[in-house]
Amino acid sequence: MDDAETLTLYSHDASLLEVRPKLVVFPRHSADVSALVKWVETKKTEDPNISLTARAAGTCMSGGPLNDSVIMDFTKYMNRIISVKKTSPSVMTPKYPDAKQVTISGEAVVMPGCYYRDFEVKTLENGLILPCYTASKSINAVGGMVGNNSAGELTLRYGKTEDYIKSLKVIFADGNEYVVRPISRREMYSKITQVDFEGQVYKKIFDLIQENTTTIKMAKPQVSKNSAGYNIWNVFSKGKSEDEDMFDLCQLIVGSQGTLGIVTEITWKLVEQPECSQLSVVFMNDLKNLGSLVDEILETNPTSIESYDDKTFGLAMKFFPEFVKAKGIFGIIKMAFSFLPEFFLVLSGGVPKLILLVEYTGKDEQETGAKCAELEKKIAHFKLKMRRTKSPQEAKKYWDMRRDSFALLRKHSGSLRTAPFIDDIIVRPEFLPEFLPKLSAILDHYKQDIIYTIAGHAGNGNFHIIPLMDFNKPQTKSEILEISDKVYDLVLSYQGSITAEHNDGIIRGPYLKQMFGETMYAMFKEIKSIFDPQNIFNPNKKIGVTKEYLSRHIISSDHSSVPHSS
C-alpha cells in the first residue's frame, strides 16, 4: 500500500521521530518475505536506497521500525501461535552477573506479528509464562521483543529476551530461511565448512570473535541489562570441556532491530506461572542509602524491585479521583480507604523521595509472607516506613501508580507530548545515590521546557525518564540533543549503558561510538556487513546514524503516536 493515509500511519512508532516510507506490505508467510528480500537484492543496482524494515506492533521508542523505503508489517497475517506445550523441567542461568538458575518448564512456537496479550492467554492456559514481558504487554508484539531484546518487571529474577530464545527462523540477505539456534563447537566447525551464505556468516563471525576475544570481553557493559550495540560477547560460551562449548548466533539476532536478517518464527522457552505473589512497599525520604538498601534487598531474592519518584507519587495524590474513576463508586470508596496510610504518610513526613516496590513470588501466601517478613527484619536498621500488602487488589494500586501515572501526567500537560530519548538508562545500583541527584540537576536546568518523572527497575539500576516537551517550540530539537549529550556523558562516567531494554534505533545510534569506542564500533559495522553486505535490512539504525540524521527526523509539531512502554 502506498496511499497517503497508510504512509503517514507508518511514519511513526512510539518514538519522537518521523520517517515516511514509500511502500507498506503485509507478508502472509515466510515465502513472501523471502521473495521480498530477493526482489530488493536485484533492485539494489538501480536504486541503492531501497531496503526492507520489519515492523510488529510499532511500540518501539527508538525509531526501530521506521524507514524511508519498504515496511513489512507482520501483525496482519504472520501472527499465529503455532504451539504451546509443557516440557520436562531443565535449568538455565540468565546472562547477567550473579544470576540464579531458572527452571524452564515449557516452550512455544509463534510468529513475530503475534501480540503478546494473545500469546499470554495461551501460555497461561498451560500454567506457563514468558517472564521477559514488558510493561507494554497489552499492546506490543513478540517480534518487537526479539528485535529490541526487551525486558520488564521480572528481569531481576528471570533475565531478558536473550535468555528465552530456544531457536529462530531467520531469512538472511541471500533470501533463504535458516534455523538459528545454539550449536556445539563440533556443529559450528561443520557450519563454517559450508560453501554457501550461511556458512560464510558462521565462519566470519567465528573468525571475528577469535581474533578479538580480549577486546570483546573488555567491551561488555558491566551492568545487568544492555541492549546497545550487537550482543557479540554472548555468542560464544565456554563449557566445562571443548565438547560443551556453545556457539549461538541467536545472541546477535536478538536486539539487532532487524538489521541483520528478518525473523519469521520464534521458539520461546517458558517458565511456570508463579502461584502467589506479595508486595512490600518501602518509602524513602532521601537517596543516601539507596545503593546499600538495594544490595540488602537483593540478598532476599525478590522477583522484582520497581520504583517511582516523588513526582509520580504526588501526581497520583493530586489527581486521585481521576486515578480511580474507572473503578466505579464502590471501587473508589474501597480504593480511597486503601490509600489512607499514604495520605497520613504525606501529612506526617512529606512526600517520599522514592518508593520501592519489592515483590516476592512463591507457591502460597505462607511462603511469600515469610519472604516479606525476612525483608522487614533485614532492612529494619534503615528505619524506613514500610507497608506489606494484604491482597493482590491492594498491591495493584501501587502497580497502577507505577504504570498509569505518566499517562495521567500527559493528559494534564496541555500541548506537551512524550519525548522518549533518555528513556532507558542504566547504572549499577550502588551508584544510584550519587547518580540520581546529578541526573535531576541536569534535567532541572531545563525545567522551563520539560516536565518529567523518574520510574523504573531499581533492582537493576535501570530508570525510565520520558520528559514531556512542546514540539512547537523551536529550541526543542536542540535541547533534546543537549540533554542527551549531558545525560549519556553522566551515564558513561558511571560505566553504565545508554539503553538497557529499549535499544538504539535512531535515537541512540549516534551515541554508540561514544559508549563502546572506535574499535568496538568498527566491529559492529563489520557484523552488519557480514550479515547484510548490500545494506538491505533496516538501514540507519544502531550503526551509521548521525546526529544530523537524528535531528532531521525529530518531529517538529505534535503528532499522535502509539502508547509508550516502560
Coordinates of C-alpha atoms in Angstrom, one line a residue:
M1 CA 0.0 0.0 0.0
D2 CA 1.3 3.5 -0.8
D3 CA -1.7 5.7 -0.1
A4 CA -1.1 8.9 1.9
E5 CA -3.0 7.7 5.0
T6 CA -1.1 4.4 5.2
L7 CA 2.3 6.1 4.7
T8 CA 1.5 8.7 7.3
L9 CA 0.5 6.0 9.8
Y10 CA 3.7 4.0 9.3
S11 CA 5.8 7.1 9.5
H12 CA 5.6 6.9 13.3
D13 CA 6.1 4.5 16.2
A14 CA 6.1 5.3 19.9
S15 CA 9.2 7.5 19.5
L16 CA 9.6 11.2 18.9
L17 CA 10.7 10.5 15.3
E18 CA 9.1 10.6 11.9
V19 CA 10.3 8.8 8.8
R20 CA 8.0 8.4 5.8
P21 CA 8.1 5.1 3.9
K22 CA 7.5 4.7 0.2
L23 CA 5.6 1.4 0.5
V24 CA 3.9 -0.8 3.2
V25 CA 3.5 -4.5 2.6
F26 CA 1.8 -7.3 4.6
P27 CA 3.6 -10.7 4.1
R28 CA 1.4 -13.7 4.6
H29 CA 4.2 -16.3 5.2
S30 CA 7.9 -16.7 5.1
A31 CA 7.9 -17.3 1.4
D32 CA 6.6 -13.8 0.9
V33 CA 9.4 -12.4 3.0
S34 CA 12.0 -14.5 1.1
A35 CA 10.6 -13.2 -2.2
L36 CA 10.8 -9.6 -1.0
V37 CA 14.4 -9.9 0.1
K38 CA 15.4 -11.4 -3.2
W39 CA 13.5 -8.7 -5.1
V40 CA 15.2 -5.9 -3.1
E41 CA 18.6 -7.6 -3.7
T42 CA 18.0 -7.4 -7.5
K43 CA 16.8 -3.8 -7.3
K44 CA 19.8 -2.5 -5.4
T45 CA 21.8 -1.7 -8.5
E46 CA 19.2 0.6 -9.9
D47 CA 18.1 2.0 -6.6
P48 CA 20.9 1.9 -3.9
N49 CA 18.5 3.3 -1.3
I50 CA 15.9 0.5 -1.5
S51 CA 15.6 -1.6 1.7
L52 CA 13.3 -3.6 4.0
T53 CA 12.2 -2.9 7.5
A54 CA 10.3 -5.4 9.7
R55 CA 7.6 -3.9 11.9
A56 CA 5.5 -5.6 14.5
A57 CA 3.2 -3.5 16.8
G58 CA 5.1 -0.2 16.4
T59 CA 5.6 0.3 20.2
C60 CA 9.3 0.9 19.8
M61 CA 10.5 4.2 21.4
S62 CA 13.8 4.4 19.5
G63 CA 12.5 4.6 15.9
G64 CA 13.5 1.0 15.2
P65 CA 10.6 0.1 12.7
L66 CA 10.8 3.4 10.8
N67 CA 12.3 3.6 7.3
D68 CA 12.0 5.6 4.1
S69 CA 11.7 2.6 1.8
V70 CA 9.6 -0.6 2.3
I71 CA 8.0 -1.5 5.6
M72 CA 6.8 -5.1 6.2
D73 CA 4.0 -5.3 8.8
F74 CA 3.8 -8.8 10.4
T75 CA 0.8 -8.2 12.6
K76 CA -1.8 -8.6 9.9
Y77 CA -1.0 -12.2 8.7
M78 CA 2.1 -13.5 10.3
N79 CA 0.7 -13.5 13.8
R80 CA -0.1 -17.2 14.6
I81 CA 0.6 -19.1 17.7
I82 CA 1.8 -22.4 16.3
S83 CA 2.1 -24.4 19.6
V84 CA 2.4 -24.1 23.3
K85 CA 3.4 -27.0 25.5
K86 CA 4.9 -28.1 28.7
T87 CA 8.3 -29.8 28.6
S88 CA 10.4 -31.8 31.0
P89 CA 12.0 -29.3 33.5
S90 CA 15.5 -28.1 32.8
V91 CA 17.6 -25.4 34.4
M92 CA 19.1 -22.3 32.8
T93 CA 21.1 -19.4 34.2
P94 CA 20.3 -15.9 32.7
K95 CA 23.2 -14.0 31.2
Y96 CA 23.8 -11.3 33.9
P97 CA 26.1 -11.1 36.9
D98 CA 25.1 -13.2 40.0
A99 CA 22.0 -14.6 38.2
K100 CA 20.3 -17.6 39.9
Q101 CA 19.2 -20.6 38.0
V102 CA 15.7 -20.6 36.4
T103 CA 13.6 -23.7 35.7
I104 CA 12.4 -23.9 32.1
S105 CA 9.1 -25.8 32.1
G106 CA 7.7 -25.3 28.6
E107 CA 8.2 -23.9 25.1
A108 CA 6.1 -22.1 22.4
V109 CA 6.4 -21.6 18.7
V110 CA 5.0 -18.3 17.5
M111 CA 5.2 -15.9 14.5
P112 CA 6.7 -12.4 15.1
G113 CA 3.4 -10.5 14.5
C114 CA 1.6 -12.1 17.4
Y115 CA 0.5 -9.7 20.1
Y116 CA 1.9 -10.6 23.5
R117 CA -1.6 -10.2 25.1
D118 CA -2.9 -13.0 22.8
F119 CA 0.2 -15.1 23.4
E120 CA 0.0 -14.8 27.2
V121 CA -3.6 -16.1 27.2
K122 CA -2.4 -19.4 25.6
T123 CA 0.7 -19.7 27.8
L124 CA -1.4 -19.2 31.0
E125 CA -3.8 -21.9 29.8
N126 CA -0.8 -24.2 30.2
G127 CA 0.3 -22.7 33.5
L128 CA 3.3 -21.1 31.7
I129 CA 4.6 -17.5 31.2
L130 CA 7.3 -15.8 29.2
P131 CA 8.9 -13.8 32.0
C132 CA 10.7 -11.2 29.9
Y133 CA 7.4 -9.4 29.1
T134 CA 7.4 -5.6 29.1
A135 CA 5.1 -3.1 30.8
S136 CA 3.5 -2.5 27.4
K137 CA 2.5 -6.2 27.1
S138 CA -1.1 -5.2 26.3
I139 CA 0.0 -3.5 23.1
N140 CA 3.4 -4.9 22.0
A141 CA 4.1 -8.0 19.7
V142 CA 6.7 -10.7 20.3
G143 CA 8.7 -9.8 17.2
G144 CA 9.5 -6.4 18.7
M145 CA 10.6 -8.1 21.9
V146 CA 13.2 -10.1 19.9
G147 CA 14.2 -7.1 17.9
N148 CA 14.9 -4.9 20.9
N149 CA 16.0 -7.6 23.4
S150 CA 13.2 -6.4 25.6
A151 CA 12.7 -6.9 29.4
G152 CA 10.4 -5.7 32.1
E153 CA 9.3 -6.1 35.7
L154 CA 10.6 -9.7 36.2
T155 CA 14.0 -9.2 34.7
L156 CA 15.7 -9.0 38.1
R157 CA 14.8 -12.7 38.7
Y158 CA 14.4 -14.1 35.2
G159 CA 16.6 -12.1 32.8
K160 CA 15.9 -10.7 29.3
T161 CA 14.6 -11.9 25.9
E162 CA 18.1 -13.1 25.1
D163 CA 17.7 -15.8 27.8
Y164 CA 14.4 -17.2 26.4
I165 CA 15.1 -17.9 22.8
K166 CA 15.4 -21.6 22.0
S167 CA 15.6 -21.1 18.3
L168 CA 14.7 -18.6 15.5
K169 CA 13.8 -19.0 11.8
V170 CA 15.6 -16.1 10.0
I171 CA 15.8 -15.0 6.4
F172 CA 19.3 -13.9 5.7
A173 CA 20.4 -11.5 2.9
D174 CA 20.5 -14.3 0.3
G175 CA 16.7 -14.6 0.7
N176 CA 16.8 -18.1 2.2
E177 CA 15.3 -19.0 5.5
Y178 CA 17.6 -20.7 8.1
V179 CA 17.1 -22.2 11.6
V180 CA 19.3 -20.3 14.0
R181 CA 19.9 -22.0 17.4
P182 CA 22.7 -22.7 19.9
I183 CA 25.1 -25.3 18.4
S184 CA 28.1 -27.2 19.8
R185 CA 31.6 -26.5 18.7
R186 CA 31.5 -29.6 16.6
E187 CA 28.4 -28.4 14.8
M188 CA 29.9 -25.0 14.4
Y189 CA 33.0 -26.4 12.7
S190 CA 30.7 -28.2 10.3
K191 CA 28.8 -25.0 9.6
I192 CA 31.9 -23.0 8.7
T193 CA 32.8 -25.6 6.0
Q194 CA 29.6 -25.0 4.1
V195 CA 30.1 -23.3 0.8
D196 CA 27.1 -21.0 1.0
F197 CA 25.9 -17.8 2.5
E198 CA 25.1 -19.3 5.9
G199 CA 28.5 -21.0 6.1
Q200 CA 30.2 -17.7 5.3
V201 CA 28.2 -15.9 8.1
Y202 CA 29.2 -18.5 10.7
K203 CA 32.9 -18.6 9.5
K204 CA 33.3 -14.8 9.5
I205 CA 31.6 -14.3 12.9
F206 CA 33.7 -17.1 14.4
D207 CA 36.9 -15.6 13.0
L208 CA 35.9 -12.1 14.2
I209 CA 35.4 -13.4 17.8
Q210 CA 38.6 -15.5 17.7
E211 CA 40.7 -12.5 16.5
N212 CA 39.2 -10.1 19.0
T213 CA 38.4 -12.2 22.1
T214 CA 40.0 -9.9 24.6
T215 CA 38.6 -6.7 23.1
I216 CA 35.1 -8.1 23.0
K217 CA 35.3 -9.4 26.6
M218 CA 36.5 -6.0 27.8
A219 CA 33.8 -4.1 25.9
K220 CA 30.9 -6.0 27.5
P221 CA 28.9 -3.4 29.6
Q222 CA 29.2 -4.1 33.3
V223 CA 25.5 -3.8 34.1
S224 CA 22.8 -6.4 34.4
K225 CA 20.9 -5.3 31.2
N226 CA 22.1 -3.9 27.9
S227 CA 20.5 -3.5 24.5
A228 CA 23.2 -1.3 23.0
G229 CA 25.3 -2.5 20.1
Y230 CA 25.3 -6.1 18.8
N231 CA 25.4 -8.8 21.5
I232 CA 28.7 -10.3 20.3
W233 CA 30.1 -11.1 23.8
N234 CA 27.3 -13.7 24.3
V235 CA 27.7 -15.6 21.0
F236 CA 30.4 -18.0 22.2
S237 CA 30.1 -19.6 25.7
K238 CA 32.7 -22.0 27.1
G239 CA 31.6 -25.2 28.8
K240 CA 33.4 -27.4 31.2
S241 CA 35.1 -29.1 28.2
E242 CA 35.5 -28.3 24.5
D243 CA 32.7 -30.6 23.7
E244 CA 30.4 -28.5 25.8
D245 CA 31.3 -25.1 24.2
M246 CA 28.3 -23.5 22.5
F247 CA 28.1 -21.0 19.6
D248 CA 24.8 -19.1 19.4
L249 CA 24.0 -16.6 16.6
C250 CA 20.6 -16.0 18.2
Q251 CA 22.5 -13.7 20.5
L252 CA 23.3 -11.4 17.6
I253 CA 19.9 -11.6 16.0
V254 CA 18.2 -10.7 19.3
G255 CA 18.5 -7.0 19.9
S256 CA 19.6 -6.3 16.3
Q257 CA 16.3 -4.5 15.4
G258 CA 16.0 -6.4 12.1
T259 CA 19.3 -5.0 10.8
L260 CA 20.9 -8.5 10.3
G261 CA 18.0 -10.6 9.0
I262 CA 14.2 -11.0 9.2
V263 CA 12.8 -13.2 11.9
T264 CA 9.9 -15.3 10.7
E265 CA 9.3 -17.7 13.6
I266 CA 10.4 -17.8 17.3
T267 CA 10.6 -20.8 19.6
W268 CA 10.5 -19.5 23.2
K269 CA 11.5 -21.1 26.5
L270 CA 8.8 -20.7 29.1
V271 CA 8.6 -20.9 32.9
E272 CA 5.8 -21.9 35.3
Q273 CA 3.5 -19.1 36.2
P274 CA 4.1 -18.3 40.0
E275 CA 1.1 -19.3 42.0
C276 CA 1.2 -16.5 44.5
S277 CA 2.8 -13.0 44.9
Q278 CA 3.1 -10.4 47.6
L279 CA 4.4 -6.9 47.7
S280 CA 6.3 -5.0 50.3
V281 CA 6.4 -1.2 49.8
V282 CA 9.4 0.8 51.1
F283 CA 9.2 4.6 51.4
M284 CA 12.5 6.6 51.3
N285 CA 12.8 10.2 52.4
D286 CA 16.2 10.6 50.8
L287 CA 18.5 8.6 48.5
K288 CA 21.7 8.5 50.5
N289 CA 21.3 4.8 51.5
L290 CA 19.7 3.7 48.3
G291 CA 22.6 1.6 47.0
S292 CA 23.2 -0.3 50.2
L293 CA 19.5 -0.7 50.7
V294 CA 19.0 -2.3 47.3
D295 CA 22.0 -4.6 47.9
E296 CA 20.5 -5.9 51.1
I297 CA 17.1 -6.3 49.5
L298 CA 18.7 -8.3 46.7
E299 CA 20.0 -10.8 49.2
T300 CA 16.4 -11.8 50.0
N301 CA 16.0 -12.9 46.3
P302 CA 12.9 -10.9 45.3
T303 CA 11.2 -11.4 42.0
S304 CA 11.4 -7.7 41.2
I305 CA 12.3 -4.3 42.7
E306 CA 10.5 -1.5 41.0
S307 CA 10.4 2.2 41.9
Y308 CA 8.9 5.6 41.2
D309 CA 9.8 9.0 42.4
D310 CA 8.1 11.8 44.5
K311 CA 6.7 13.4 41.3
T312 CA 4.9 10.2 40.4
F313 CA 3.6 9.7 43.9
G314 CA 2.4 13.4 44.2
L315 CA 0.7 13.1 40.8
A316 CA -1.4 10.2 41.9
M317 CA -2.4 12.0 45.1
K318 CA -3.2 15.3 43.2
F319 CA -5.4 13.6 40.7
F320 CA -6.7 10.8 42.9
P321 CA -10.3 11.0 41.8
E322 CA -9.3 10.6 38.1
F323 CA -6.7 8.0 39.0
V324 CA -9.5 5.7 40.3
K325 CA -12.6 6.9 38.4
A326 CA -12.7 3.7 36.2
K327 CA -13.3 1.6 39.3
G328 CA -16.9 2.5 40.0
I329 CA -18.3 4.2 43.1
F330 CA -17.7 1.2 45.4
G331 CA -14.3 0.7 43.9
I332 CA -13.5 4.4 44.5
I333 CA -14.6 4.2 48.2
K334 CA -12.6 1.0 48.7
M335 CA -9.5 2.5 46.9
A336 CA -9.8 5.7 49.0
F337 CA -9.7 3.8 52.2
S338 CA -6.8 1.7 51.0
F339 CA -4.8 4.9 50.3
L340 CA -5.4 6.4 53.8
P341 CA -2.0 5.2 55.0
E342 CA -0.4 7.1 52.2
F343 CA -2.4 10.3 52.9
F344 CA -1.3 10.1 56.5
L345 CA 2.3 9.4 55.4
V346 CA 2.3 12.6 53.4
L347 CA 0.8 14.6 56.3
S348 CA 3.3 13.2 58.9
G349 CA 6.5 13.1 56.9
G350 CA 6.0 14.7 53.5
V351 CA 6.1 13.0 50.1
P352 CA 8.7 10.2 50.0
K353 CA 11.6 10.9 47.7
L354 CA 11.5 7.4 46.3
I355 CA 9.0 4.4 46.6
L356 CA 10.4 0.9 46.2
L357 CA 8.0 -2.0 45.3
V358 CA 9.6 -5.3 46.3
E359 CA 7.7 -8.3 45.0
Y360 CA 8.1 -11.9 46.1
T361 CA 6.6 -14.9 44.5
G362 CA 6.0 -18.5 45.8
K363 CA 3.7 -21.4 45.9
D364 CA 1.4 -19.9 48.6
E365 CA 0.8 -16.9 50.9
Q366 CA 2.7 -18.5 53.7
E367 CA 5.9 -18.6 51.6
T368 CA 5.5 -15.1 50.2
G369 CA 4.6 -13.7 53.7
A370 CA 7.7 -15.3 55.1
K371 CA 9.8 -13.6 52.5
C372 CA 8.2 -10.2 53.2
A373 CA 8.9 -10.8 57.0
E374 CA 12.5 -11.6 56.2
L375 CA 12.8 -8.4 54.3
E376 CA 11.3 -6.3 57.1
K377 CA 13.8 -7.8 59.6
K378 CA 16.8 -7.5 57.3
I379 CA 16.4 -3.8 56.5
A380 CA 14.9 -2.7 59.8
H381 CA 18.2 -0.9 60.7
F382 CA 17.5 1.6 57.9
K383 CA 14.5 2.8 59.9
L384 CA 12.2 3.3 56.9
K385 CA 8.5 3.3 56.7
M386 CA 7.2 0.1 55.1
R387 CA 3.9 -1.4 54.2
R388 CA 3.2 -5.1 53.4
T389 CA 0.2 -5.5 51.1
K390 CA -2.6 -7.9 52.3
S391 CA -4.1 -8.8 48.9
P392 CA -3.5 -8.7 45.2
Q393 CA -6.0 -5.9 45.0
E394 CA -4.0 -3.8 47.4
A395 CA -0.8 -4.5 45.6
K396 CA -2.5 -3.4 42.3
K397 CA -2.9 0.2 43.5
Y398 CA 0.9 0.5 43.7
W399 CA 1.4 -1.1 40.3
D400 CA -1.3 1.2 38.9
M401 CA 0.6 4.2 40.3
R402 CA 3.8 2.9 38.7
R403 CA 2.3 2.2 35.3
D404 CA -0.5 4.7 34.9
S405 CA 0.7 8.0 36.4
F406 CA 2.7 9.0 33.3
A407 CA -0.4 8.8 31.1
L408 CA -2.2 10.9 33.7
L409 CA 0.6 13.5 33.6
R410 CA 0.5 13.7 29.9
K411 CA -3.3 14.2 29.9
H412 CA -2.8 17.3 32.2
S413 CA 0.1 18.8 30.2
G414 CA -1.7 20.8 27.6
S415 CA 0.2 20.9 24.3
L416 CA 3.2 18.9 25.7
R417 CA 3.8 15.4 24.4
T418 CA 6.1 12.5 25.3
A419 CA 9.7 12.8 24.3
P420 CA 11.4 9.4 24.8
F421 CA 15.2 10.0 24.2
I422 CA 16.8 9.3 27.7
D423 CA 14.1 6.7 28.4
D424 CA 16.2 3.7 29.3
I425 CA 19.5 4.5 31.1
I426 CA 21.1 2.0 33.5
V427 CA 24.0 2.2 36.0
R428 CA 24.9 -0.3 38.7
P429 CA 22.6 0.1 41.8
E430 CA 25.5 1.1 44.1
F431 CA 26.0 4.3 42.1
L432 CA 22.3 5.5 42.4
P433 CA 22.7 7.7 45.5
E434 CA 25.3 9.8 43.5
F435 CA 23.9 9.3 40.1
L436 CA 20.2 10.2 40.6
P437 CA 20.8 13.7 42.1
K438 CA 23.2 14.5 39.3
L439 CA 20.6 13.4 36.7
S440 CA 18.0 15.5 38.3
A441 CA 20.3 18.5 38.3
I442 CA 20.8 18.1 34.5
L443 CA 17.0 17.9 33.9
D444 CA 16.1 20.7 36.3
H445 CA 18.3 23.0 34.3
Y446 CA 15.7 22.7 31.5
K447 CA 12.6 22.9 33.8
Q448 CA 11.1 25.8 31.9
D449 CA 10.7 23.5 28.9
I450 CA 10.3 19.9 30.3
I451 CA 8.2 18.1 32.8
Y452 CA 9.4 14.7 33.9
T453 CA 9.0 11.8 36.3
I454 CA 11.5 9.1 37.1
A455 CA 10.4 5.5 37.4
G456 CA 12.0 2.1 36.6
H457 CA 13.7 -1.0 37.8
A458 CA 15.7 0.0 40.9
G459 CA 17.0 -3.5 41.4
N460 CA 18.9 -3.2 38.2
G461 CA 19.6 0.5 38.4
N462 CA 17.5 0.9 35.2
F463 CA 15.4 4.1 35.0
H464 CA 12.9 5.3 32.5
I465 CA 12.8 9.1 32.1
I466 CA 10.3 10.3 29.4
P467 CA 10.0 14.1 29.6
L468 CA 7.0 16.0 28.3
M469 CA 8.1 18.7 25.8
D470 CA 6.5 21.2 23.5
F471 CA 7.5 20.3 19.9
N472 CA 6.1 23.6 18.6
K473 CA 9.0 25.4 20.3
P474 CA 12.0 26.0 18.0
Q475 CA 14.5 25.1 20.8
T476 CA 13.1 21.6 21.5
K477 CA 15.2 19.8 18.9
S478 CA 18.4 21.4 20.1
E479 CA 17.5 20.7 23.8
I480 CA 16.9 17.0 23.0
L481 CA 20.4 16.7 21.7
E482 CA 21.9 18.9 24.5
I483 CA 20.2 16.8 27.2
S484 CA 21.2 13.6 25.5
D485 CA 24.8 14.6 25.4
K486 CA 24.8 15.5 29.1
V487 CA 22.9 12.5 30.4
Y488 CA 24.8 10.0 28.4
D489 CA 28.1 11.6 29.5
L490 CA 26.9 11.1 33.1
V491 CA 25.8 7.5 32.5
L492 CA 29.0 6.5 30.8
S493 CA 31.0 8.2 33.6
Y494 CA 29.5 5.5 35.9
Q495 CA 30.2 2.7 33.4
G496 CA 26.5 2.3 32.6
S497 CA 24.6 1.7 29.4
I498 CA 22.6 4.2 27.3
T499 CA 19.9 1.6 26.8
A500 CA 19.0 -1.4 29.0
E501 CA 15.9 -2.6 27.2
H502 CA 14.6 -0.2 24.5
N503 CA 17.6 -0.5 22.1
D504 CA 19.5 2.0 20.0
G505 CA 17.4 2.6 16.8
I506 CA 17.8 6.1 15.5
I507 CA 17.5 8.0 18.8
R508 CA 20.7 6.5 20.4
G509 CA 22.5 5.3 17.3
P510 CA 24.7 8.5 17.2
Y511 CA 26.0 7.6 20.8
L512 CA 27.1 4.1 20.2
K513 CA 30.7 5.1 19.2
Q514 CA 30.9 7.2 22.4
M515 CA 29.8 4.2 24.5
F516 CA 31.9 1.5 23.0
G517 CA 34.9 3.3 21.4
E518 CA 36.2 3.2 17.8
T519 CA 37.4 -0.4 17.9
M520 CA 34.1 -1.9 19.0
Y521 CA 32.1 0.4 16.8
A522 CA 34.1 -0.8 13.8
M523 CA 33.4 -4.4 14.9
F524 CA 29.7 -3.6 15.0
K525 CA 30.0 -2.3 11.4
E526 CA 31.8 -5.5 10.4
I527 CA 29.0 -7.6 11.9
K528 CA 26.4 -5.7 9.9
S529 CA 28.5 -6.1 6.7
I530 CA 28.9 -9.9 7.3
F531 CA 25.1 -10.5 7.6
D532 CA 24.0 -7.7 5.2
P533 CA 26.6 -6.8 2.7
Q534 CA 24.2 -4.8 0.5
N535 CA 22.6 -2.9 3.4
I536 CA 19.2 -4.4 2.6
F537 CA 17.9 -4.7 6.2
N538 CA 16.7 -1.6 8.1
P539 CA 19.5 0.9 7.4
N540 CA 20.1 4.0 9.7
K541 CA 19.5 2.0 12.9
K542 CA 22.1 1.3 15.5
I543 CA 25.2 2.0 13.4
G544 CA 25.7 4.6 10.8
V545 CA 23.3 7.1 12.4
T546 CA 24.5 10.7 12.7
K547 CA 23.2 13.4 15.0
E548 CA 22.3 15.3 11.8
Y549 CA 20.1 12.4 10.6
L550 CA 18.5 12.1 14.1
S551 CA 17.8 15.9 14.3
R552 CA 16.3 15.8 10.8
H553 CA 13.8 13.2 11.8
I554 CA 12.6 14.6 15.1
I555 CA 9.0 15.7 14.8
S556 CA 8.6 19.4 14.6
S557 CA 5.0 19.6 16.0
D558 CA 2.7 17.4 18.0
H559 CA 1.6 14.1 16.4
S560 CA -0.4 11.2 18.0
S561 CA 1.7 8.1 18.4
V562 CA 1.5 4.5 19.7
P563 CA 1.5 4.4 23.6
H564 CA 4.9 4.2 25.2
S565 CA 6.3 1.2 27.1
S566 CA 8.5 1.4 30.2

